[in-house]
């Protein structure tokens, strides 16, 4: 048992070490959220007056938790999917032939991805004063907790996919046809309660919607922006995580 | 009861036992009913061309791949049921690189040590020890990215030894390396064998490289076609190999067959070759009495390549094989960047 815990720790530590060593990645990870928030967000907000929808001042506030959610989504997904890289470049074999269980490898990978996603998300929180969103100590820890849960959910999804696909090409396909739609249909960029019916339905089965919803609750606590009660968000996220991590462990442990 | 005990005793020093092992990939029989055993503390070699099934067999023994049928035990443990026990006592150098090249050599060893539960107090000392053995101590804090192919290979050997395994697997340890570096790697392996009580299981498709083995299994198309010491294998060839270039091959072939009784084959570039027991006394007599003008003649000791040729009728085309390896390595490198 102790051996397995050390195994989990080792897998986790490697991901963390590699993350902090990869400066370009850390810097690049700022670029996308800034672009979304201050270019797209500001642009859309100011167009509200053109279309006669009020000031749009609330829009940036609405979008901010979505951007934090986006950061968590991409970071934890790609971290978990790095198993595909490790397989391609051979390091995975070193881990697979070591005397630790497949489950420990999966758990280590999940925790590694989630930790990095939390760090990245927390960095984005630094922009909150610019939007005049007050983040107190208590709110900060609420957000951290929620970010961790969301990151775990997404990372389990990444593990499942990484265990099924074996090539880098398939990886591109998944990014374009799964990850981007998941992001757009999560309520991160626009509210989903007033859109067309099919979008509404897709959003309901998209686990990320619940993550974004809970993030918004923790940051803004504005009932107008809230789709579901918090307990529902947490139950959905936790259930998806449990189911997906069991499935992921199973798929990852298969031998050919 | 008595017999069983006896059987156990004669098998007592077999560290790996493989019985009727079969592995199929969607209809392709990559490993086709092979049976062999590896003795404790020997260097055992798998020799065979690309695609013969060497890596597949190793992957099954080291618990990474499931078998289709057959029995495999290592140190008495069953590969299908006691995986962690097996993983604890083997060290691996895989055919393809398996280092994390964004980490330093020391970090790669550190993570390996954690995975194998080496006490931290011992880990540092052991890392230094194995790095020294492969002459990488001075580069231990460099990222593996900056290493040459040969250095990476040496680091992998060091890492494979870090947890003091009973058996070290080396799957094509010199693949894709230049000849000089290849020699160096073999020097390390020989040095290792001399300094430690360890069983080494290696594979290669470079015939001459497996000469250092105590025993060799020659494997082709998933089957073991010969298994013995290098000397005994070479002794199966009836003496030295004579190669002749003459003005009239057909006539000469008939003559040789008459006086020696051995079969004469066509070889490369219009030469003919045959085998003879005592070449140094044969050649002078032969040149004097030959009915056909001899343009050139050479005699050499048989190599494992000749053994393979003798058994399969084919040569392992090393030029092609290494060209393919280089291409493969280049492709891997390109994908990394
Ligand atoms: N995962 C796999 N799926 C399908 N075929 C495979 C797989 N791995 C190996 N093979 C095939 O099995 C045969 C033996 O391969 P391998 O064991 O790698 O040979 P060697 O190591 O002797 O060069 C080859 O024909 C190879 O194409
Ligand atoms: Mg091979």
PDB file of C-alpha atoms in Angstrom, chain B residues 61-205:
ATOM      1  CA  UNK B  61       8.280 -12.088 -20.274  1.00  0.00           C
ATOM      2  CA  UNK B  62       8.454  -8.601 -18.743  1.00  0.00           C
ATOM      3  CA  UNK B  63       4.652  -8.521 -18.195  1.00  0.00           C
ATOM      4  CA  UNK B  64       3.872  -5.771 -20.722  1.00  0.00           C
ATOM      5  CA  UNK B  65       2.065  -7.974 -23.211  1.00  0.00           C
ATOM      6  CA  UNK B  66      -0.387 -10.826 -22.704  1.00  0.00           C
ATOM      7  CA  UNK B  67       0.313 -14.172 -24.323  1.00  0.00           C
ATOM      8  CA  UNK B  68      -2.047 -16.102 -26.547  1.00  0.00           C
ATOM      9  CA  UNK B  69      -1.034 -19.439 -25.008  1.00  0.00           C
ATOM     10  CA  UNK B  70       1.851 -21.181 -23.273  1.00  0.00           C
ATOM     11  CA  UNK B  71       3.587 -20.983 -19.920  1.00  0.00           C
ATOM     12  CA  UNK B  72       6.122 -18.373 -18.865  1.00  0.00           C
ATOM     13  CA  UNK B  73       7.786 -18.165 -15.464  1.00  0.00           C
ATOM     14  CA  UNK B  74      10.537 -15.888 -14.235  1.00  0.00           C
ATOM     15  CA  UNK B  75      12.272 -16.597 -10.943  1.00  0.00           C
ATOM     16  CA  UNK B  76       9.495 -19.081 -10.306  1.00  0.00           C
ATOM     17  CA  UNK B  77       6.776 -16.437 -10.693  1.00  0.00           C
ATOM     18  CA  UNK B  78       4.059 -16.739 -13.276  1.00  0.00           C
ATOM     19  CA  UNK B  79       3.950 -13.832 -15.744  1.00  0.00           C
ATOM     20  CA  UNK B  80       0.194 -13.828 -15.978  1.00  0.00           C
ATOM     21  CA  UNK B  81      -0.530 -13.898 -12.245  1.00  0.00           C
ATOM     22  CA  UNK B  82       2.436 -12.497 -10.332  1.00  0.00           C
ATOM     23  CA  UNK B  83       3.286  -9.430 -12.339  1.00  0.00           C
ATOM     24  CA  UNK B  84       4.511  -7.192  -9.561  1.00  0.00           C
ATOM     25  CA  UNK B  85       6.827  -9.896  -8.221  1.00  0.00           C
ATOM     26  CA  UNK B  86       8.369 -10.187 -11.663  1.00  0.00           C
ATOM     27  CA  UNK B  87       8.571  -6.441 -12.203  1.00  0.00           C
ATOM     28  CA  UNK B  88      10.512  -6.110  -8.974  1.00  0.00           C
ATOM     29  CA  UNK B  89      13.336  -8.341 -10.125  1.00  0.00           C
ATOM     30  CA  UNK B  90      13.844  -7.274 -13.729  1.00  0.00           C
ATOM     31  CA  UNK B  91      15.651  -4.328 -15.263  1.00  0.00           C
ATOM     32  CA  UNK B  92      14.658  -3.220 -18.740  1.00  0.00           C
ATOM     33  CA  UNK B  93      16.404  -1.529 -21.609  1.00  0.00           C
ATOM     34  CA  UNK B  94      13.705  -1.387 -24.240  1.00  0.00           C
ATOM     35  CA  UNK B  95      14.300  -1.397 -27.965  1.00  0.00           C
ATOM     36  CA  UNK B  96      12.952   2.140 -28.289  1.00  0.00           C
ATOM     37  CA  UNK B  97      14.100   4.971 -26.014  1.00  0.00           C
ATOM     38  CA  UNK B  98      12.116   5.275 -22.795  1.00  0.00           C
ATOM     39  CA  UNK B  99      13.754   8.150 -20.934  1.00  0.00           C
ATOM     40  CA  UNK B 100      12.057  11.406 -20.030  1.00  0.00           C
ATOM     41  CA  UNK B 101      14.254  13.759 -21.979  1.00  0.00           C
ATOM     42  CA  UNK B 102      12.869  16.875 -20.296  1.00  0.00           C
ATOM     43  CA  UNK B 103      14.449  15.666 -17.084  1.00  0.00           C
ATOM     44  CA  UNK B 104      18.107  15.366 -16.171  1.00  0.00           C
ATOM     45  CA  UNK B 105      19.870  12.030 -15.897  1.00  0.00           C
ATOM     46  CA  UNK B 106      19.811  12.245 -12.132  1.00  0.00           C
ATOM     47  CA  UNK B 107      16.093  13.050 -12.116  1.00  0.00           C
ATOM     48  CA  UNK B 108      15.352  10.109 -14.388  1.00  0.00           C
ATOM     49  CA  UNK B 109      17.172   7.893 -11.905  1.00  0.00           C
ATOM     50  CA  UNK B 110      15.425   9.538  -8.960  1.00  0.00           C
ATOM     51  CA  UNK B 111      11.962   8.821 -10.376  1.00  0.00           C
ATOM     52  CA  UNK B 112      12.998   5.285 -11.206  1.00  0.00           C
ATOM     53  CA  UNK B 113      14.190   4.830  -7.632  1.00  0.00           C
ATOM     54  CA  UNK B 114      10.872   6.060  -6.259  1.00  0.00           C
ATOM     55  CA  UNK B 115       8.903   3.745  -8.536  1.00  0.00           C
ATOM     56  CA  UNK B 116      10.946   0.777  -7.334  1.00  0.00           C
ATOM     57  CA  UNK B 117      10.745   1.858  -3.716  1.00  0.00           C
ATOM     58  CA  UNK B 118      14.484   2.196  -3.205  1.00  0.00           C
ATOM     59  CA  UNK B 119      15.052   3.823   0.202  1.00  0.00           C
ATOM     60  CA  UNK B 120      15.981   7.448  -0.301  1.00  0.00           C
ATOM     61  CA  UNK B 121      19.083   7.119   1.802  1.00  0.00           C
ATOM     62  CA  UNK B 122      20.442   4.496  -0.614  1.00  0.00           C
ATOM     63  CA  UNK B 123      19.112   6.087  -3.784  1.00  0.00           C
ATOM     64  CA  UNK B 124      21.654   8.862  -4.088  1.00  0.00           C
ATOM     65  CA  UNK B 125      24.604   6.583  -3.602  1.00  0.00           C
ATOM     66  CA  UNK B 126      23.277   4.002  -6.024  1.00  0.00           C
ATOM     67  CA  UNK B 127      22.597   6.657  -8.666  1.00  0.00           C
ATOM     68  CA  UNK B 128      26.195   7.799  -8.454  1.00  0.00           C
ATOM     69  CA  UNK B 129      27.358   4.215  -8.646  1.00  0.00           C
ATOM     70  CA  UNK B 130      25.467   3.320 -11.826  1.00  0.00           C
ATOM     71  CA  UNK B 131      26.265   6.659 -13.489  1.00  0.00           C
ATOM     72  CA  UNK B 132      29.943   6.071 -12.826  1.00  0.00           C
ATOM     73  CA  UNK B 133      29.720   2.647 -14.306  1.00  0.00           C
ATOM     74  CA  UNK B 134      28.503   4.023 -17.654  1.00  0.00           C
ATOM     75  CA  UNK B 135      30.777   7.091 -17.497  1.00  0.00           C
ATOM     76  CA  UNK B 136      28.020   9.665 -17.246  1.00  0.00           C
ATOM     77  CA  UNK B 137      28.826  11.176 -13.854  1.00  0.00           C
ATOM     78  CA  UNK B 138      30.028  14.433 -15.337  1.00  0.00           C
ATOM     79  CA  UNK B 139      26.799  14.942 -17.281  1.00  0.00           C
ATOM     80  CA  UNK B 140      24.358  13.860 -14.589  1.00  0.00           C
ATOM     81  CA  UNK B 141      22.751  17.273 -14.208  1.00  0.00           C
ATOM     82  CA  UNK B 142      22.183  17.856 -17.918  1.00  0.00           C
ATOM     83  CA  UNK B 143      18.778  17.404 -19.496  1.00  0.00           C
ATOM     84  CA  UNK B 144      18.602  14.095 -21.341  1.00  0.00           C
ATOM     85  CA  UNK B 145      17.497  16.099 -24.397  1.00  0.00           C
ATOM     86  CA  UNK B 146      21.087  17.210 -24.791  1.00  0.00           C
ATOM     87  CA  UNK B 147      22.467  13.647 -24.820  1.00  0.00           C
ATOM     88  CA  UNK B 148      23.687  11.743 -27.866  1.00  0.00           C
ATOM     89  CA  UNK B 149      22.083   8.427 -28.815  1.00  0.00           C
ATOM     90  CA  UNK B 150      24.893   6.461 -27.213  1.00  0.00           C
ATOM     91  CA  UNK B 151      24.708   8.437 -23.975  1.00  0.00           C
ATOM     92  CA  UNK B 152      20.960   7.878 -23.768  1.00  0.00           C
ATOM     93  CA  UNK B 153      21.484   4.176 -24.212  1.00  0.00           C
ATOM     94  CA  UNK B 154      24.093   4.120 -21.471  1.00  0.00           C
ATOM     95  CA  UNK B 155      21.794   6.019 -19.154  1.00  0.00           C
ATOM     96  CA  UNK B 156      19.049   3.493 -19.843  1.00  0.00           C
ATOM     97  CA  UNK B 157      21.416   0.685 -18.925  1.00  0.00           C
ATOM     98  CA  UNK B 158      22.332   2.520 -15.721  1.00  0.00           C
ATOM     99  CA  UNK B 159      18.676   3.051 -14.896  1.00  0.00           C
ATOM    100  CA  UNK B 160      17.884  -0.604 -15.565  1.00  0.00           C
ATOM    101  CA  UNK B 161      20.494  -1.560 -12.969  1.00  0.00           C
ATOM    102  CA  UNK B 162      19.508   0.943 -10.292  1.00  0.00           C
ATOM    103  CA  UNK B 163      17.186  -1.359  -8.370  1.00  0.00           C
ATOM    104  CA  UNK B 164      19.692  -4.258  -8.503  1.00  0.00           C
ATOM    105  CA  UNK B 165      17.579  -6.529 -10.701  1.00  0.00           C
ATOM    106  CA  UNK B 166      18.253 -10.239 -10.932  1.00  0.00           C
ATOM    107  CA  UNK B 167      17.849 -10.098 -14.696  1.00  0.00           C
ATOM    108  CA  UNK B 168      18.650  -7.307 -17.102  1.00  0.00           C
ATOM    109  CA  UNK B 169      16.856  -7.300 -20.448  1.00  0.00           C
ATOM    110  CA  UNK B 170      18.560  -5.490 -23.298  1.00  0.00           C
ATOM    111  CA  UNK B 171      16.425  -5.338 -26.426  1.00  0.00           C
ATOM    112  CA  UNK B 172      18.696  -4.365 -29.324  1.00  0.00           C
ATOM    113  CA  UNK B 173      20.910  -2.230 -27.086  1.00  0.00           C
ATOM    114  CA  UNK B 174      22.943  -0.935 -30.031  1.00  0.00           C
ATOM    115  CA  UNK B 175      20.131  -0.253 -32.481  1.00  0.00           C
ATOM    116  CA  UNK B 176      20.681   2.903 -34.504  1.00  0.00           C
ATOM    117  CA  UNK B 177      24.099   3.649 -33.011  1.00  0.00           C
ATOM    118  CA  UNK B 178      27.292   4.111 -34.994  1.00  0.00           C
ATOM    119  CA  UNK B 179      29.812   1.226 -34.938  1.00  0.00           C
ATOM    120  CA  UNK B 180      32.171   2.895 -32.508  1.00  0.00           C
ATOM    121  CA  UNK B 181      29.427   3.632 -29.998  1.00  0.00           C
ATOM    122  CA  UNK B 182      28.099   0.124 -30.477  1.00  0.00           C
ATOM    123  CA  UNK B 183      31.442  -1.322 -29.423  1.00  0.00           C
ATOM    124  CA  UNK B 184      31.456   0.862 -26.346  1.00  0.00           C
ATOM    125  CA  UNK B 185      28.013  -0.340 -25.302  1.00  0.00           C
ATOM    126  CA  UNK B 186      29.175  -3.929 -25.569  1.00  0.00           C
ATOM    127  CA  UNK B 187      32.222  -3.089 -23.479  1.00  0.00           C
ATOM    128  CA  UNK B 188      29.898  -1.856 -20.732  1.00  0.00           C
ATOM    129  CA  UNK B 189      27.812  -4.988 -20.958  1.00  0.00           C
ATOM    130  CA  UNK B 190      30.882  -7.233 -20.678  1.00  0.00           C
ATOM    131  CA  UNK B 191      32.187  -5.161 -17.793  1.00  0.00           C
ATOM    132  CA  UNK B 192      28.810  -5.449 -16.090  1.00  0.00           C
ATOM    133  CA  UNK B 193      28.800  -9.197 -16.458  1.00  0.00           C
ATOM    134  CA  UNK B 194      32.249  -9.423 -14.898  1.00  0.00           C
ATOM    135  CA  UNK B 195      31.453  -7.207 -11.925  1.00  0.00           C
ATOM    136  CA  UNK B 196      27.993  -8.396 -10.916  1.00  0.00           C
ATOM    137  CA  UNK B 197      26.047 -11.570 -10.417  1.00  0.00           C
ATOM    138  CA  UNK B 198      23.364 -10.887 -12.934  1.00  0.00           C
ATOM    139  CA  UNK B 199      21.550 -12.696 -15.689  1.00  0.00           C
ATOM    140  CA  UNK B 200      21.485 -10.842 -18.991  1.00  0.00           C
ATOM    141  CA  UNK B 201      18.920 -11.489 -21.696  1.00  0.00           C
ATOM    142  CA  UNK B 202      19.713  -9.577 -24.849  1.00  0.00           C
ATOM    143  CA  UNK B 203      18.530  -9.466 -28.410  1.00  0.00           C
ATOM    144  CA  UNK B 204      20.229  -8.300 -31.546  1.00  0.00           C
ATOM    145  CA  UNK B 205      20.015  -8.636 -35.266  1.00  0.00           C
TER     146      UNK B 205
END
